[in-house]
Short mmCIF file of N, CA and C in Angstrom, two decimals:
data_model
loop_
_atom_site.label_atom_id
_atom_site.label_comp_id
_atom_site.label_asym_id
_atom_site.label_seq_id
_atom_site.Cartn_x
_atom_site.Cartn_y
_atom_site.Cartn_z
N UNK A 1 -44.33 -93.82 272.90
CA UNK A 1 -44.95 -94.84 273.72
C UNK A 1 -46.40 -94.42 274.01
N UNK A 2 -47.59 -94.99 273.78
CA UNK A 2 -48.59 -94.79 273.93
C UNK A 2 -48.54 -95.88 275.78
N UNK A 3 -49.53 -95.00 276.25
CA UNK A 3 -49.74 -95.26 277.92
C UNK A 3 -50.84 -94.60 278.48
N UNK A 4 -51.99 -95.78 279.06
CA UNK A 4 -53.40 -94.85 279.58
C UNK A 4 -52.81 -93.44 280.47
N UNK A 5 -53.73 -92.79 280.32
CA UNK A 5 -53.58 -91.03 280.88
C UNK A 5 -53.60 -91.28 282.60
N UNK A 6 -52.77 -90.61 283.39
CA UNK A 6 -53.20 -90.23 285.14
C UNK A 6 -53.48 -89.22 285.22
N UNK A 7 -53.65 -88.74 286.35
CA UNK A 7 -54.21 -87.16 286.78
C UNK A 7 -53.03 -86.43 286.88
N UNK A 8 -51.46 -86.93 286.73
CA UNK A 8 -50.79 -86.31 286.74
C UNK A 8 -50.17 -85.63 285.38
N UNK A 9 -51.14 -86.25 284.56
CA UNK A 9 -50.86 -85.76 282.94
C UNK A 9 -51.64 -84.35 282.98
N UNK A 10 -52.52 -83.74 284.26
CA UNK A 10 -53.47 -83.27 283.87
C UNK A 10 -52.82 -81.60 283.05
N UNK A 11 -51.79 -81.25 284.11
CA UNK A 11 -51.04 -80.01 283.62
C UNK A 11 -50.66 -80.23 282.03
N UNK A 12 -49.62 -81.14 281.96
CA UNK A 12 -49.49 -81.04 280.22
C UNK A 12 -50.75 -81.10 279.18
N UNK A 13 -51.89 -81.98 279.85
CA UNK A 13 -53.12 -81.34 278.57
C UNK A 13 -53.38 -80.38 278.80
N UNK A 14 -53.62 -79.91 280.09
CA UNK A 14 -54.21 -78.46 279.71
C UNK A 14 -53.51 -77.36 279.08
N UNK A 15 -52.07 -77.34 279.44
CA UNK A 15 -50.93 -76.46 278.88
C UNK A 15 -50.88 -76.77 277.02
N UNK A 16 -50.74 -78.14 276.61
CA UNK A 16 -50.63 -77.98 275.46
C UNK A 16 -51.99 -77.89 274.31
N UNK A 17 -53.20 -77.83 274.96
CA UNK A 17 -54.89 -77.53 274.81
C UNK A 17 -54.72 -76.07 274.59
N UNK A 18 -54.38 -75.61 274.98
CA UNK A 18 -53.73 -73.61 275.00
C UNK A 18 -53.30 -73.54 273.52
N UNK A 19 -52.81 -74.64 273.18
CA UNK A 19 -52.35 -73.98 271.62
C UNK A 19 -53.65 -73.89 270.67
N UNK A 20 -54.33 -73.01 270.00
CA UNK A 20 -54.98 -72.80 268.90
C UNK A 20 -54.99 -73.58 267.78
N UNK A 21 -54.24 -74.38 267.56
CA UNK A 21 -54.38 -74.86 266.59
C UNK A 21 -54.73 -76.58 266.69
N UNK A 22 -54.45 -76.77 268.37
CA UNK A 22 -55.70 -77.85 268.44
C UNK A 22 -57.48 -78.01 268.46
N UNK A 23 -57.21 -76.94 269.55
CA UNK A 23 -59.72 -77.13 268.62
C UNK A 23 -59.41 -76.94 267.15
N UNK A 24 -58.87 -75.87 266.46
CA UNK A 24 -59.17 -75.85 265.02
C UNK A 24 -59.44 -77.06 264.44
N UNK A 25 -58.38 -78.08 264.83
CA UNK A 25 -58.55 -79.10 264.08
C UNK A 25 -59.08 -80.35 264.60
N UNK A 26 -60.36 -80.32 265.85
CA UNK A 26 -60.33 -81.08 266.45
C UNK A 26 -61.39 -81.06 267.36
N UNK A 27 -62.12 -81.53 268.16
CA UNK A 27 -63.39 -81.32 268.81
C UNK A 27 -63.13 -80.50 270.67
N UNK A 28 -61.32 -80.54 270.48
CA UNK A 28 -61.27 -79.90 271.95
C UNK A 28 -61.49 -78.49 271.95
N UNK A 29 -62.73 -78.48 273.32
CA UNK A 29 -62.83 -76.87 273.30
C UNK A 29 -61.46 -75.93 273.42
N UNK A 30 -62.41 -74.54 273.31
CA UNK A 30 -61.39 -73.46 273.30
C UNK A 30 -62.44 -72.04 273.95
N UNK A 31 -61.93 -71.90 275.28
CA UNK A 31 -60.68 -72.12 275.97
C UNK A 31 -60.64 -73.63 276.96
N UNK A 32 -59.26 -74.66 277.43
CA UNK A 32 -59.28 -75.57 277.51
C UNK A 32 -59.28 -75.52 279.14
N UNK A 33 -59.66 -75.81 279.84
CA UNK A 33 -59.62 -75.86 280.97
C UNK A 33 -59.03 -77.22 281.74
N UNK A 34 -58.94 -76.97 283.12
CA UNK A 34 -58.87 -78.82 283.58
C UNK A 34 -59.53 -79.10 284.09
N UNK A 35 -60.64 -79.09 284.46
CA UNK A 35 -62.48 -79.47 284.28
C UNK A 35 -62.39 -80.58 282.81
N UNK A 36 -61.61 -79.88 281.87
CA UNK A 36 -62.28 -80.47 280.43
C UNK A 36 -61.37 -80.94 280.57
N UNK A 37 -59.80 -81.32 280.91
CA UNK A 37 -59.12 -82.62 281.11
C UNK A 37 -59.37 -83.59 282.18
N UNK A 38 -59.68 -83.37 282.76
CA UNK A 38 -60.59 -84.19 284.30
C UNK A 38 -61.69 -84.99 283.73
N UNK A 39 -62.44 -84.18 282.93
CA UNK A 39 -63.31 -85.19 281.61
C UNK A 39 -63.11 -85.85 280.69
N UNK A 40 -62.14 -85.60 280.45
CA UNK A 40 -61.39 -86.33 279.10
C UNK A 40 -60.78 -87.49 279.83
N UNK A 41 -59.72 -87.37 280.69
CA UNK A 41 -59.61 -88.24 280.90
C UNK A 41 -60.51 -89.60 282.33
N UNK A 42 -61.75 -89.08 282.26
CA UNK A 42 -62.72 -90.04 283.00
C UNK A 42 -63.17 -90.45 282.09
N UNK A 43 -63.16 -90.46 280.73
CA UNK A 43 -63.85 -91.00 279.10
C UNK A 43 -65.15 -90.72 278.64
N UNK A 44 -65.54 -91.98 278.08
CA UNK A 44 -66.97 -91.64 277.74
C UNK A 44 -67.08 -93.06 276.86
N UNK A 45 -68.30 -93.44 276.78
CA UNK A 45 -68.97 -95.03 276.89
C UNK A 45 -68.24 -95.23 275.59
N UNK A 46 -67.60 -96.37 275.38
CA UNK A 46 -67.00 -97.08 273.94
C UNK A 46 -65.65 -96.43 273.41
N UNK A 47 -65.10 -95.45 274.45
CA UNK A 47 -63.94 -95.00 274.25
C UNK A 47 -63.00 -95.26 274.87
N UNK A 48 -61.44 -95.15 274.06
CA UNK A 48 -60.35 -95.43 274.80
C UNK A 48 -59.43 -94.10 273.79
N UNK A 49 -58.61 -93.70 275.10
CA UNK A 49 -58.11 -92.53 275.31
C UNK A 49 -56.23 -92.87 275.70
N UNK A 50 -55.28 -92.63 275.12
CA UNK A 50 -54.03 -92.82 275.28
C UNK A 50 -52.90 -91.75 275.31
N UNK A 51 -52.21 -91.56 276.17
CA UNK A 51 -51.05 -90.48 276.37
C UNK A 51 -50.19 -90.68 275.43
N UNK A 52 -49.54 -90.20 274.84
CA UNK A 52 -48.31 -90.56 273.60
C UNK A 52 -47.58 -89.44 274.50
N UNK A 53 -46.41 -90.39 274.53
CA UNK A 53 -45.25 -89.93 275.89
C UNK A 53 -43.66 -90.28 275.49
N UNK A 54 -43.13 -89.19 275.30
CA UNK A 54 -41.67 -89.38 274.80
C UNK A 54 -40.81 -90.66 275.36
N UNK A 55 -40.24 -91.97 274.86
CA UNK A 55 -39.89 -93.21 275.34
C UNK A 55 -38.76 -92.64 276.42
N UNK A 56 -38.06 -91.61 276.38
CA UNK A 56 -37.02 -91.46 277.24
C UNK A 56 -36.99 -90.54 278.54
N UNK A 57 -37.69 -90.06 278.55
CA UNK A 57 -38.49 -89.03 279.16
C UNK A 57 -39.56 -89.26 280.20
N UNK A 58 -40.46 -89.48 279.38
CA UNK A 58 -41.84 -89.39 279.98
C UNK A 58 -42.94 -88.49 279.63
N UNK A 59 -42.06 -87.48 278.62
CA UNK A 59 -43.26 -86.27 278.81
C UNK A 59 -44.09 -86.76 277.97
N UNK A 60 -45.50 -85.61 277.81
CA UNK A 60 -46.48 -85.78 277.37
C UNK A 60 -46.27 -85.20 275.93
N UNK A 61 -46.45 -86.17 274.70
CA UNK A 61 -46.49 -85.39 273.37
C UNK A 61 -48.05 -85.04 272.63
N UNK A 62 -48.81 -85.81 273.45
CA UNK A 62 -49.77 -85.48 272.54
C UNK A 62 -51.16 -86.66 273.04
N UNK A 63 -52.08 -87.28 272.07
CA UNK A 63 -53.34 -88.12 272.67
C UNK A 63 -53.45 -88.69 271.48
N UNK A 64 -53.82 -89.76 271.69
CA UNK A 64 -54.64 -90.94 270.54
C UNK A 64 -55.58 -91.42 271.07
N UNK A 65 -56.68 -92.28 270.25
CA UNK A 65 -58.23 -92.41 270.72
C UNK A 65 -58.69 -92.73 269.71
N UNK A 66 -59.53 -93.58 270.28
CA UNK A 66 -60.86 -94.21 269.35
C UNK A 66 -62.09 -94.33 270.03
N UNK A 67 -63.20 -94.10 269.42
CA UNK A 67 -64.38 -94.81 269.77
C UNK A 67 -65.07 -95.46 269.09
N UNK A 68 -65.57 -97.15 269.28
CA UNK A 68 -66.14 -97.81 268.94
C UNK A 68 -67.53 -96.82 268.40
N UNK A 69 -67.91 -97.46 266.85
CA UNK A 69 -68.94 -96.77 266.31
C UNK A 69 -70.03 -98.13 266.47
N UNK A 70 -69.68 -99.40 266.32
CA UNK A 70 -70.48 -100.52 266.63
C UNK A 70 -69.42 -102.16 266.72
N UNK A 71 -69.79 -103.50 266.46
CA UNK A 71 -68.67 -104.37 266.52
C UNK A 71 -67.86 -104.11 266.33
N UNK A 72 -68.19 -103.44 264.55
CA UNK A 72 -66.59 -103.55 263.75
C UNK A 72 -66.26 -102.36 263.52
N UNK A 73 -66.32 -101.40 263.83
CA UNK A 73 -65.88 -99.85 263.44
C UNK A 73 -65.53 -99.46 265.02
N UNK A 74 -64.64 -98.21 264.26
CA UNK A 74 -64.05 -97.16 265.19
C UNK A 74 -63.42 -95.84 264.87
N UNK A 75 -64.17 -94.81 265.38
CA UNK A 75 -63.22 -93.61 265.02
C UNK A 75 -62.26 -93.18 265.29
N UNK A 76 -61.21 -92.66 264.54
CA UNK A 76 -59.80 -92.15 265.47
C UNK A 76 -59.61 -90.47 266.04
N UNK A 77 -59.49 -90.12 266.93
CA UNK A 77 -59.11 -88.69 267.06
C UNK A 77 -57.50 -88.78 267.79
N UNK A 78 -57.16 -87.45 267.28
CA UNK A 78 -55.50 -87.36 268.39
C UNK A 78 -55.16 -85.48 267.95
N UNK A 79 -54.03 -85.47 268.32
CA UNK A 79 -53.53 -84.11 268.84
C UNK A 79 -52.24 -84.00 269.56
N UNK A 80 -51.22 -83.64 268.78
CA UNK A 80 -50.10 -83.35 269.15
C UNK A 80 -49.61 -82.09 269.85
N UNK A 81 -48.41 -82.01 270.85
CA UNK A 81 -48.41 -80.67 271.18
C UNK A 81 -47.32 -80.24 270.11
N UNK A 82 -47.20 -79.01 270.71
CA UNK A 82 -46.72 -77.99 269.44
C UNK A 82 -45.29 -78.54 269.43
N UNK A 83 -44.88 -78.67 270.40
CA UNK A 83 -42.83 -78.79 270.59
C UNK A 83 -42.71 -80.27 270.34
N UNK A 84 -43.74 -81.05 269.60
CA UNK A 84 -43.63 -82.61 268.99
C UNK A 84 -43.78 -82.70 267.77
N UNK A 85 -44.59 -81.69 267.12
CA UNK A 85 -44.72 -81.66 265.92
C UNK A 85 -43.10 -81.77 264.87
N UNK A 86 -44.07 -82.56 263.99
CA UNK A 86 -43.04 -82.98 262.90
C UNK A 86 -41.94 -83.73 263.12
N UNK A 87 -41.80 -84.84 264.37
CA UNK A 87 -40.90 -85.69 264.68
C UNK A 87 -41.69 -87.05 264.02
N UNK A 88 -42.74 -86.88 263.49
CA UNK A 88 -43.52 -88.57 263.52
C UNK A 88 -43.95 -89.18 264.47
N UNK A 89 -44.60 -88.24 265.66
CA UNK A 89 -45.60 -88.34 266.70
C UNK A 89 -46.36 -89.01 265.92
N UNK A 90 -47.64 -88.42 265.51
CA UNK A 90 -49.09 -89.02 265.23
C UNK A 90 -48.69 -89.98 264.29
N UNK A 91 -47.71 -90.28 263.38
CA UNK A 91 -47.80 -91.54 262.82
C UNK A 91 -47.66 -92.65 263.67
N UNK A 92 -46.67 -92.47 264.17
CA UNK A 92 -46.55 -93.90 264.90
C UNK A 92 -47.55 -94.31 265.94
N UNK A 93 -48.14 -93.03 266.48
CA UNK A 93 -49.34 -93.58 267.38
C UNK A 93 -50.21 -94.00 266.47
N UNK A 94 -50.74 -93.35 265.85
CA UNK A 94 -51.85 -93.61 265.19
C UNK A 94 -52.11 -95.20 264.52
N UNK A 95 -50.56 -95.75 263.95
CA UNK A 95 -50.07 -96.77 263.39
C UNK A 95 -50.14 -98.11 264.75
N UNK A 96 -49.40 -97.42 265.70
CA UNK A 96 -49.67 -98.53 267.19
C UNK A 96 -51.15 -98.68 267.37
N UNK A 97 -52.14 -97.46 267.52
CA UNK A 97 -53.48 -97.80 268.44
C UNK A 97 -54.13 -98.38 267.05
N UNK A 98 -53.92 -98.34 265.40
CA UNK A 98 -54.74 -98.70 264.94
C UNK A 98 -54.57 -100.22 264.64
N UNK A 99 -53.54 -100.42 265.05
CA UNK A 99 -53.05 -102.09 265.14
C UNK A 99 -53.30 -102.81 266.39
N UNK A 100 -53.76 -101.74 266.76
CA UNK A 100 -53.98 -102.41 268.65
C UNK A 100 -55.42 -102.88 267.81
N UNK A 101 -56.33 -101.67 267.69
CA UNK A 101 -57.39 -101.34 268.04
C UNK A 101 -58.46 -102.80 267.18
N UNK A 102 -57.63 -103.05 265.80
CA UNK A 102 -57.79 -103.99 264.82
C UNK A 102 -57.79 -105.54 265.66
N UNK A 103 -56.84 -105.38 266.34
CA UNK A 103 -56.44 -107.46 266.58
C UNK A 103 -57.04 -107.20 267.75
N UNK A 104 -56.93 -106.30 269.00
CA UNK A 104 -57.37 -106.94 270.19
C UNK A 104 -59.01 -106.57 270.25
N UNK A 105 -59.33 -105.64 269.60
CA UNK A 105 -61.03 -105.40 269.52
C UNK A 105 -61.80 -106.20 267.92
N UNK A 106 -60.63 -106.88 267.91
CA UNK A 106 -61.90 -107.81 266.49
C UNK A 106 -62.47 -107.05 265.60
N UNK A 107 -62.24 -105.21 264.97
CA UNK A 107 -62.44 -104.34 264.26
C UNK A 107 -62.23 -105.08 262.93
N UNK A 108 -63.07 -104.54 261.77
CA UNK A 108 -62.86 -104.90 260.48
C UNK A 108 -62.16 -103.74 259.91
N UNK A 109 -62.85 -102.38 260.65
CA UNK A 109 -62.36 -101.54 260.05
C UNK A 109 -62.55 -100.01 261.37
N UNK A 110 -60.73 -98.97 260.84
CA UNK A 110 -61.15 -98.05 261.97
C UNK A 110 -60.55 -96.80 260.56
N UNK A 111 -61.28 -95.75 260.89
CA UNK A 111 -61.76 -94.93 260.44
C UNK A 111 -61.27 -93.42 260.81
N UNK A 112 -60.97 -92.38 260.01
CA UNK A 112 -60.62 -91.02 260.49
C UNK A 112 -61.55 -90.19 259.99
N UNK A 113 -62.24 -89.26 260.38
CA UNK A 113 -62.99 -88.43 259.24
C UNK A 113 -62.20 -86.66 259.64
N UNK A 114 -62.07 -86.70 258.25
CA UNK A 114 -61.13 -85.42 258.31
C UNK A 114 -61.61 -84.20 257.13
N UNK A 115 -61.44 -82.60 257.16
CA UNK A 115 -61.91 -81.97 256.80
C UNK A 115 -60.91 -81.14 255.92
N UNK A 116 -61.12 -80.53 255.09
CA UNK A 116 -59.93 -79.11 254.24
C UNK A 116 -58.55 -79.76 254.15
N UNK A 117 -57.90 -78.99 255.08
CA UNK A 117 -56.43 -79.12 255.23
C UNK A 117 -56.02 -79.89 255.98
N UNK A 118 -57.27 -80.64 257.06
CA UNK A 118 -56.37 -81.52 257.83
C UNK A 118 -56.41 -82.96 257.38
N UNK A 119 -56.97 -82.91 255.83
CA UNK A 119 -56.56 -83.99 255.13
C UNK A 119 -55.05 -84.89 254.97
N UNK A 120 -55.18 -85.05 256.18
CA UNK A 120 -54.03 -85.83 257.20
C UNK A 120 -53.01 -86.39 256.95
N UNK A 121 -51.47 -86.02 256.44
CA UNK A 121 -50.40 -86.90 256.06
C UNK A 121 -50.19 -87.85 257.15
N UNK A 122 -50.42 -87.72 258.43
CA UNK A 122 -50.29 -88.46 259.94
C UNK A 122 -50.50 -89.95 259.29
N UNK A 123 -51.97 -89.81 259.19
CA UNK A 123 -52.86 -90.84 258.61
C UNK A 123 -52.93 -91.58 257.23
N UNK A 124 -52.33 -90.56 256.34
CA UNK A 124 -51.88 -91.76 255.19
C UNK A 124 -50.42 -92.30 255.60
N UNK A 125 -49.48 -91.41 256.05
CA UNK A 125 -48.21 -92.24 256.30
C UNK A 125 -48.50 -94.05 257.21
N UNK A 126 -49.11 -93.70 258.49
CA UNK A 126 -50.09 -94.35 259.46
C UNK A 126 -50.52 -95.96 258.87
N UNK A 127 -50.89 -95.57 256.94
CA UNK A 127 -51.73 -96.98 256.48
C UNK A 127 -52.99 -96.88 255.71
N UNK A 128 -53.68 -95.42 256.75
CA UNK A 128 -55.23 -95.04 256.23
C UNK A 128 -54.79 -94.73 254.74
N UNK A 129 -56.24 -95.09 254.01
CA UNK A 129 -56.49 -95.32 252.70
C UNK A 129 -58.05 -93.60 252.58
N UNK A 130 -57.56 -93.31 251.70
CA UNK A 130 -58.97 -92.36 251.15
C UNK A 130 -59.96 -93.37 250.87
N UNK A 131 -61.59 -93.67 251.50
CA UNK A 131 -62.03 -94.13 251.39
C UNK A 131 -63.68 -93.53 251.09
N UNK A 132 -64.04 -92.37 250.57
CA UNK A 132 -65.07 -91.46 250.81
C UNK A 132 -64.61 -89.65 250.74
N UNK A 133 -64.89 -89.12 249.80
CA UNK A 133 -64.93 -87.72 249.85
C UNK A 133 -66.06 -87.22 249.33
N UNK A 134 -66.70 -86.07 249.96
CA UNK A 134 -67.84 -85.17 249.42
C UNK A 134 -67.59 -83.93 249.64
N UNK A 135 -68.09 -82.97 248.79
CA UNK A 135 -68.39 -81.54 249.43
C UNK A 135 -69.44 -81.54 250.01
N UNK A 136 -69.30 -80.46 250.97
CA UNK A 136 -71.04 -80.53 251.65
C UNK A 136 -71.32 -79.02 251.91
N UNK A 137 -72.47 -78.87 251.22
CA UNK A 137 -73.32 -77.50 250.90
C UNK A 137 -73.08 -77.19 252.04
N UNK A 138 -72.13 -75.31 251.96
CA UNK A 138 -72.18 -74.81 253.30
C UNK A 138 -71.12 -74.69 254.17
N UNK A 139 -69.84 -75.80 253.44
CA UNK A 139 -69.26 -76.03 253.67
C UNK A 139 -67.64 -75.57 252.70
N UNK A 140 -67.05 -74.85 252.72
CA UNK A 140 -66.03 -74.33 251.70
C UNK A 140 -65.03 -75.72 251.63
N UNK A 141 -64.80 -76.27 252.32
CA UNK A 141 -63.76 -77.60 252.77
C UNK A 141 -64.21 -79.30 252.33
N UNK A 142 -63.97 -80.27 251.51
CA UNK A 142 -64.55 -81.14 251.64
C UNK A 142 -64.18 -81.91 252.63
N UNK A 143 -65.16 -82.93 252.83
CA UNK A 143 -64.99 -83.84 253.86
C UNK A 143 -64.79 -85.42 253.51
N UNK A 144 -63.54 -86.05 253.92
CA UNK A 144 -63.14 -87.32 253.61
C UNK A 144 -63.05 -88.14 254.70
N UNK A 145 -63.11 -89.49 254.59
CA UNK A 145 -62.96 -90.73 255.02
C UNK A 145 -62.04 -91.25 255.13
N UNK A 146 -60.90 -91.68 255.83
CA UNK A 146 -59.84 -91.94 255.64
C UNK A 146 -59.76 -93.27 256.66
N UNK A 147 -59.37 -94.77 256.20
CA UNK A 147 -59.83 -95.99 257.00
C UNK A 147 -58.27 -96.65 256.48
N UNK A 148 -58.02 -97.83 258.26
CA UNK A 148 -57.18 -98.74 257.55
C UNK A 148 -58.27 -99.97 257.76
N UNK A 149 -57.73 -101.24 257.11
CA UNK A 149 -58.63 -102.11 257.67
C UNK A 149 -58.16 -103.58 258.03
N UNK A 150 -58.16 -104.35 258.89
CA UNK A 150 -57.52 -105.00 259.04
C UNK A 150 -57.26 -106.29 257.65
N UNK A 151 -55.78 -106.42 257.54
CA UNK A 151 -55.33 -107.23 256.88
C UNK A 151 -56.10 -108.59 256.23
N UNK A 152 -56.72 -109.12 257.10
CA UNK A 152 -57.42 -110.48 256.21
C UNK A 152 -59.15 -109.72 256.00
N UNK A 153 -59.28 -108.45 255.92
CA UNK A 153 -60.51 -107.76 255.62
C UNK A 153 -60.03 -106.92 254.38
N UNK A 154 -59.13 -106.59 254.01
CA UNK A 154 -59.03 -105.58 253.37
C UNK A 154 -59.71 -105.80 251.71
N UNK A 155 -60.30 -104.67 251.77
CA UNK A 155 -61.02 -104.19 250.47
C UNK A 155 -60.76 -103.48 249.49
N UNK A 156 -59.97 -103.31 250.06
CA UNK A 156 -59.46 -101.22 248.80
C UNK A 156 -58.67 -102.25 247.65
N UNK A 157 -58.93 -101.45 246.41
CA UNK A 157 -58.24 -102.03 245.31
C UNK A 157 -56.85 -101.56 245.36
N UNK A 158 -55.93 -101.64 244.62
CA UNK A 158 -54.21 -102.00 244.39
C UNK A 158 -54.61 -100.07 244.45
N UNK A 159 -55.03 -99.51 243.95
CA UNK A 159 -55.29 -97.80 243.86
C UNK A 159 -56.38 -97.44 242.74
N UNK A 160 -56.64 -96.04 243.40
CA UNK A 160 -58.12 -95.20 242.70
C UNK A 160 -57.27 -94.82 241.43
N UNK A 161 -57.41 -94.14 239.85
CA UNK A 161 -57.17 -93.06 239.15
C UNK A 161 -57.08 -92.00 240.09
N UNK A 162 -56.18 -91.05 239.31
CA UNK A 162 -56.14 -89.75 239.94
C UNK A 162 -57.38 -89.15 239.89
N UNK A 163 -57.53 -88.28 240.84
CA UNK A 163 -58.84 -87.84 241.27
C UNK A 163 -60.00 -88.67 241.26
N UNK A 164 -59.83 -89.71 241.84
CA UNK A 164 -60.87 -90.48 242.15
C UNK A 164 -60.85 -91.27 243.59
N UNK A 165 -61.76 -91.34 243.95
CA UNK A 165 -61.79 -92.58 245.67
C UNK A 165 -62.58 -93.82 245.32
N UNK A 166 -62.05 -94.39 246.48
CA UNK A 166 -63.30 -95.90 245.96
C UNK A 166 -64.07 -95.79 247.12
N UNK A 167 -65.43 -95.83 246.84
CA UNK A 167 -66.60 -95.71 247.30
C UNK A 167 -66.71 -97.47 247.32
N UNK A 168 -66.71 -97.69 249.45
CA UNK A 168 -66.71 -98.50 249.55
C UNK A 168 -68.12 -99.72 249.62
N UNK A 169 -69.13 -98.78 249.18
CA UNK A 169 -70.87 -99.34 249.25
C UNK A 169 -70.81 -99.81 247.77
N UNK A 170 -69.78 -99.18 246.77
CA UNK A 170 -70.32 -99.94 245.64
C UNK A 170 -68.68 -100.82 245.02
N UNK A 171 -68.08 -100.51 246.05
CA UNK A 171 -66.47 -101.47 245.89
C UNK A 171 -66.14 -100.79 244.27
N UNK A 172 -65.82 -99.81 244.58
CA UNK A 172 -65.11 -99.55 243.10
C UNK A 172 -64.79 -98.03 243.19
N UNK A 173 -64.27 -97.78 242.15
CA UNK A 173 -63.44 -96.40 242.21
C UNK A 173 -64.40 -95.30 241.49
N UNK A 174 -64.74 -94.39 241.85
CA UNK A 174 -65.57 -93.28 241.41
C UNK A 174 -65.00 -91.60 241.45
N UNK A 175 -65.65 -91.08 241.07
CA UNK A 175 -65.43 -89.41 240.95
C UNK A 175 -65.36 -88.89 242.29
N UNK A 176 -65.37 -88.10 242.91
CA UNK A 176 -65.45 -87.25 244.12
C UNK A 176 -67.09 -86.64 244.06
N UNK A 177 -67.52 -87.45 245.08
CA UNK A 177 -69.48 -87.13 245.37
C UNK A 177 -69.60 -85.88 245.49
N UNK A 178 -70.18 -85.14 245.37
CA UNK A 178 -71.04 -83.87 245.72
C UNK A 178 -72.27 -83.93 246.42
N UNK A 179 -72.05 -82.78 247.45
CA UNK A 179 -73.83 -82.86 247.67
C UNK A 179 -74.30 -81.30 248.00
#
């Protein structure tokens, strides 16, 4: 069940922010404090922020989020805690807020950008399509695009060749960019 955050969520983010292997993959600092959940959940301009909360329960499994990049775009971030992993947490959120995020915000298109390894099964199970990969000088990991888009918008062809993405500026399927 996705459900806006209270201050009484504040203990479970900060407790499950403790695990390491959320900043790794993710923009929350390290070490996590509740200062930095007290901020998180007061937001920040064009964002929306959601508790993913066990339906029977209540507890806290984890966060979903977007922020508007302009009309029609939006980025996704989220983060599961450790004792949720691998039940199909982040799919189904990810799958709810990006169907929210599509019909009730008039989005054409919402967006993940993801790096190395966290080239995201969440997010293809979810719907997201590979839409953009590059290496980037400096960088050992490439960096991909990963978008769903809403249904009477959609662009992506039937599928890329293997080892290929479709580069959505020239609508067609290409090599993997370098830079």
């Amino acid at each position: 069940v996705l459900r806006p955050f209270v201050d009484e969520d504040i203990p479970a983010i900060v407790a499950a922010c403790q695990d390491p292997e959320i900043p790794r993959w993710t923009s929350v600092p390290s070490p996590y404090t509740e200062e930095d959940a007290r901020r998180y959940l007061a937001g920040a301009p064009n964002m929306y922020a959601f508790a993913v909360v066990d339906r029977d329960n209540g507890v806290l499994l984890g966060s979903v989020g977007f922020q508007l990049l302009n009309h029609s775009r939006a980025t996704f971030g989220y983060w599961v805690a450790r004792e949720a992993r691998g039940r199909g947490v982040a799919t189904r959120a990810l799958r709810l807020l990006s169907r929210w995020a599509l019909s009730e915000h008039g989005l054409a298109r919402v967006v993940k950008i993801v790096s190395g390894e966290d080239a995201d099964i969440a997010c293809f199970d979810a719907g997201f399509v590979l839409v953009a990969a590059t290496a980037v000088a400096g960088l050992s990991d490439r960096v991909a695009c990963l978008a769903v888009e809403r249904p009477d918008r959609h662009s992506f062809p039937p599928g890329c060749p293997s080892g290929a993405v479709f580069d959505a500026r020239e609508r067609r399927c290409s090599a993997l960019v370098t830079a």
